[in-house]
PDB file of C-alpha atoms in Angstrom:
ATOM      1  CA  UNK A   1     -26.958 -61.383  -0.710  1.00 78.00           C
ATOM      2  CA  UNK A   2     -25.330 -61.538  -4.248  1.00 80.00           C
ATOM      3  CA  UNK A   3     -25.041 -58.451  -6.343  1.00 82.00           C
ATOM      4  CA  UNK A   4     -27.708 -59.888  -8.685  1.00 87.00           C
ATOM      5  CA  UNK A   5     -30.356 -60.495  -6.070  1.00 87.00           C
ATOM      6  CA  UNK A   6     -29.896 -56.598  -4.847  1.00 88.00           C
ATOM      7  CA  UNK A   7     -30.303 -55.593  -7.991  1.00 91.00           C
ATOM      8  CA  UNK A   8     -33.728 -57.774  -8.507  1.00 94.00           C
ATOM      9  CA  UNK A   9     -34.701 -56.508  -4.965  1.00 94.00           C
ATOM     10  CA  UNK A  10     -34.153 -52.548  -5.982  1.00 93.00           C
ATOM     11  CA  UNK A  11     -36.280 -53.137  -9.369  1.00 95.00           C
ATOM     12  CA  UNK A  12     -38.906 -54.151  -7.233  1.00 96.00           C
ATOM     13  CA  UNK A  13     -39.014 -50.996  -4.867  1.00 96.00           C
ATOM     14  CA  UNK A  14     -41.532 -48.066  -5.958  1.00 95.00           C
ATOM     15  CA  UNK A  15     -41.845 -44.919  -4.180  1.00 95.00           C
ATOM     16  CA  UNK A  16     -43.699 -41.979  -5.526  1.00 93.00           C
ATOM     17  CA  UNK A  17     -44.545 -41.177  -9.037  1.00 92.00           C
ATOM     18  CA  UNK A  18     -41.772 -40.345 -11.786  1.00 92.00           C
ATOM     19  CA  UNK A  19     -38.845 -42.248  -9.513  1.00 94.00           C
ATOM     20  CA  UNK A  20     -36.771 -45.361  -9.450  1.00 94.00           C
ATOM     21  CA  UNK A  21     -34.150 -47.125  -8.555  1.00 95.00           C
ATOM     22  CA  UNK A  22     -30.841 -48.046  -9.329  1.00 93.00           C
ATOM     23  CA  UNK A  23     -27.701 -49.759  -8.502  1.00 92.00           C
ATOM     24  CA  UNK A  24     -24.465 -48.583  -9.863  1.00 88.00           C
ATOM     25  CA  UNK A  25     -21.412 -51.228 -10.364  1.00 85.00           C
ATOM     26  CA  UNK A  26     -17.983 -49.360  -9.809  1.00 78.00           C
ATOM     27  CA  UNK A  27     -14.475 -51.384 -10.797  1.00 73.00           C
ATOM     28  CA  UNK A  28     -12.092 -52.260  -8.278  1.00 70.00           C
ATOM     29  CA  UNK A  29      -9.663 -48.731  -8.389  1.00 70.00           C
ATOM     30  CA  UNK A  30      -6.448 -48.432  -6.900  1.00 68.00           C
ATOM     31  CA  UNK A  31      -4.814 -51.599  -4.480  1.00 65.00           C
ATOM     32  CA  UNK A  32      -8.589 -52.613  -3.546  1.00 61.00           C
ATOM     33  CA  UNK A  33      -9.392 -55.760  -4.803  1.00 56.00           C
ATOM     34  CA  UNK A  34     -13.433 -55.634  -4.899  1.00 66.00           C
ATOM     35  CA  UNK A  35     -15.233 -53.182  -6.503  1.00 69.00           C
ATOM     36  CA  UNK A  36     -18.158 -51.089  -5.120  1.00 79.00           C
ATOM     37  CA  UNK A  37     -21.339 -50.031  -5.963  1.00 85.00           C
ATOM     38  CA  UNK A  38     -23.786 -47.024  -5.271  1.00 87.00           C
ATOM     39  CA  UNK A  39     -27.468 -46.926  -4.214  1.00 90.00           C
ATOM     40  CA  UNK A  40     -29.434 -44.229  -6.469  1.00 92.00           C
ATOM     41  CA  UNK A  41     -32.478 -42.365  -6.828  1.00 93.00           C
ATOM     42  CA  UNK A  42     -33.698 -41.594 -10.443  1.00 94.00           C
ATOM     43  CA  UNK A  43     -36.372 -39.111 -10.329  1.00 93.00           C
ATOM     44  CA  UNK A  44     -38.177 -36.269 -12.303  1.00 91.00           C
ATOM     45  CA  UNK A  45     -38.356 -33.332 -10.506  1.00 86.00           C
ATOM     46  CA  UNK A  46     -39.072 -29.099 -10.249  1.00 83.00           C
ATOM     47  CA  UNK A  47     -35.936 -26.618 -10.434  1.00 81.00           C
ATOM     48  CA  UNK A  48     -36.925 -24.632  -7.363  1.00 78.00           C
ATOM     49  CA  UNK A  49     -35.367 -21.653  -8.882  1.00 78.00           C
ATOM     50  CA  UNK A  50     -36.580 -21.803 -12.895  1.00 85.00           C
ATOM     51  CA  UNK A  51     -39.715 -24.318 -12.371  1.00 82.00           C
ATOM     52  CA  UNK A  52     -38.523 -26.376 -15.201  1.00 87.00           C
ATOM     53  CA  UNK A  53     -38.611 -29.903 -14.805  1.00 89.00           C
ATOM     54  CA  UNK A  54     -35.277 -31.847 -15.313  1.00 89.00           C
ATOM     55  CA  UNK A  55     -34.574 -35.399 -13.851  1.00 92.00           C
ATOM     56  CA  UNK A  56     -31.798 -35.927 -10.942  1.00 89.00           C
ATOM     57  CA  UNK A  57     -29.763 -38.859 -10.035  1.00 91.00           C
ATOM     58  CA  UNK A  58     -29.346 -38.633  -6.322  1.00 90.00           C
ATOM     59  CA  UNK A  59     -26.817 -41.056  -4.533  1.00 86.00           C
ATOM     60  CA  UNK A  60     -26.385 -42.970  -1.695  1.00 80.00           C
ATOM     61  CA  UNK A  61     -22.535 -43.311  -0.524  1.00 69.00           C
ATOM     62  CA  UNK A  62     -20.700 -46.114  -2.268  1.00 72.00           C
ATOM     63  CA  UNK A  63     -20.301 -49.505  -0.523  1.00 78.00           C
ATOM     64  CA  UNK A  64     -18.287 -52.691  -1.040  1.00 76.00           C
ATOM     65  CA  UNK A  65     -19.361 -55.030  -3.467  1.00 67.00           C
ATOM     66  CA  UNK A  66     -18.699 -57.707  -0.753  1.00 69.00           C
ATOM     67  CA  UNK A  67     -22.195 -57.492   0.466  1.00 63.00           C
ATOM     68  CA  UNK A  68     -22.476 -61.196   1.441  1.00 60.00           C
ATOM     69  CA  UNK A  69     -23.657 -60.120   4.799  1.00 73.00           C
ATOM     70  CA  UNK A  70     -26.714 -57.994   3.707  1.00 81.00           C
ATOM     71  CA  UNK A  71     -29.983 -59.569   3.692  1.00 88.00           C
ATOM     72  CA  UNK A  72     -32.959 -58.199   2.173  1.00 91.00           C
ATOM     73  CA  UNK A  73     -34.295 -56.145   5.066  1.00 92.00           C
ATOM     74  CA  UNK A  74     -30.684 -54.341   5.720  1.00 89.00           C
ATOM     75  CA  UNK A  75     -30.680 -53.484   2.382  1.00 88.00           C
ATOM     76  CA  UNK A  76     -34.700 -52.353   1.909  1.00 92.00           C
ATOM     77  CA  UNK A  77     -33.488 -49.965   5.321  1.00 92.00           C
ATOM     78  CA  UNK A  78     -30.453 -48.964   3.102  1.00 90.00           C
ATOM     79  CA  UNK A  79     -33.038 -47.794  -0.089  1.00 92.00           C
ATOM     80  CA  UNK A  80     -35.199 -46.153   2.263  1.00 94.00           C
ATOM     81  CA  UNK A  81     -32.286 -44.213   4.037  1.00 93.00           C
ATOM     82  CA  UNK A  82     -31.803 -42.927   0.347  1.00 92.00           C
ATOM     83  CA  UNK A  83     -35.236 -41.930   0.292  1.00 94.00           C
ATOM     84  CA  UNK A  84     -35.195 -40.210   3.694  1.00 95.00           C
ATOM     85  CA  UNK A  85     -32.189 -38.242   2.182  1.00 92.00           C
ATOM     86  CA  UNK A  86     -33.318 -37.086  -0.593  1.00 92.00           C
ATOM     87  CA  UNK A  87     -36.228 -35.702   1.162  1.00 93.00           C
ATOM     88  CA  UNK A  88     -34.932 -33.825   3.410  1.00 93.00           C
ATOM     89  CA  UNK A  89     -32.825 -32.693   0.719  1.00 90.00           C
ATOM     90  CA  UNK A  90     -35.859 -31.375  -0.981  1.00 90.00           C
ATOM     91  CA  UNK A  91     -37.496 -29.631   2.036  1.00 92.00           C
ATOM     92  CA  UNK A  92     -34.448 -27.811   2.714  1.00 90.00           C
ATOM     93  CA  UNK A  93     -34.207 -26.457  -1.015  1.00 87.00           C
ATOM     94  CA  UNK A  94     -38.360 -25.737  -0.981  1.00 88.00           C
ATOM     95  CA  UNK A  95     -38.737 -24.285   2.921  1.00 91.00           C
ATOM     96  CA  UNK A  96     -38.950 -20.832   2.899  1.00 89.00           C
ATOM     97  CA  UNK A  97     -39.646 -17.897   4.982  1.00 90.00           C
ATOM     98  CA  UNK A  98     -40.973 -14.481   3.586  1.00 91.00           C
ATOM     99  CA  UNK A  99     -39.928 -16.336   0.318  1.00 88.00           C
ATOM    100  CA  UNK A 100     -36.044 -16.587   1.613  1.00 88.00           C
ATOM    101  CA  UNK A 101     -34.484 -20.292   1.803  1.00 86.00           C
ATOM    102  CA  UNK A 102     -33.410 -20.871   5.207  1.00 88.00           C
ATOM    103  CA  UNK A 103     -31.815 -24.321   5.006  1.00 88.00           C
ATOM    104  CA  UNK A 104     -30.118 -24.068   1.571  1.00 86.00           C
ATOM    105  CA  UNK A 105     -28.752 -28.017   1.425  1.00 85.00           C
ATOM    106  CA  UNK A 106     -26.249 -26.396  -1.315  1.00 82.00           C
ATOM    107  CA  UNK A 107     -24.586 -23.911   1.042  1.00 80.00           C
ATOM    108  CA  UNK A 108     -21.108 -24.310   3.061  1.00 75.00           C
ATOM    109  CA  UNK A 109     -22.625 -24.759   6.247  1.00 69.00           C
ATOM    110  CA  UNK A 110     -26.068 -25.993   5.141  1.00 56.00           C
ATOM    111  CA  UNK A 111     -27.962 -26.057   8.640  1.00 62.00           C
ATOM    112  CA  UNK A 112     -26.720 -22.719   9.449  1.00 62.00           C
ATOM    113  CA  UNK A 113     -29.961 -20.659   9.806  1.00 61.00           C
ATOM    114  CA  UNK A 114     -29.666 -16.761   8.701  1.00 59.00           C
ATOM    115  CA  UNK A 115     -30.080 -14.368  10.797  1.00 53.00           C
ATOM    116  CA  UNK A 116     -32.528 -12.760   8.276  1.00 56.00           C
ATOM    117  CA  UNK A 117     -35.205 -15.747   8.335  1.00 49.00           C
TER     118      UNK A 117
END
């Protein structure tokens, strides 16, 4: 699969309402001689805190650009990994207990659970 033709595939992915898709081109850096790119998730969302909206760019870790060996369904399991992150990501910030986060996904040890929950 060409860079191109994951690009067309992404644009063609919807999930829920107010999110999309992108992939992110990065140079080559350094001694590497391909560049890499990113998978990310573009989407409007609450502030769990304030309960103003604001939109987030969440991302997937980078890979090479040499993605000749990806096909179509790899890289549709790849997206929906993203997805699958980010939601957890989002139950951990909105999970509460007696209105106290217990999984903060921002914290040192994120899956620690306090002893106050």
């Amino acid at each position: 699969m060409q860079m191109e033709e994951l690009k067309s595939l992404v644009a063609r992915i919807s999930y829920k309402p107010h999110t999309q898709f992108e992939v992110i081109e990065r140079e080559p850096t350094g001694h590497c001689v391909v560049g890499s790119f990113l998978l990310r998730l573009v989407v409007d969302v609450q502030d769990v805190h304030t309960s103003n909206g604001y939109t987030i760019h969440f991302d997937q870790a980078h890979f090479s650009s040499a993605i000749v060996d990806w096909n179509e369904g790899f890289a549709l399991e790849k997206v929906f990994e993203l997805v699958k992150n980010w939601e957890i990501h989002e139950a951990k910030e909105w999970f509460r207990c007696a209105g106290n986060v217990v999984f903060d996904p921002h914290a040192s040890e994120p899956d620690e659970v306090p002893i106050s929950a």
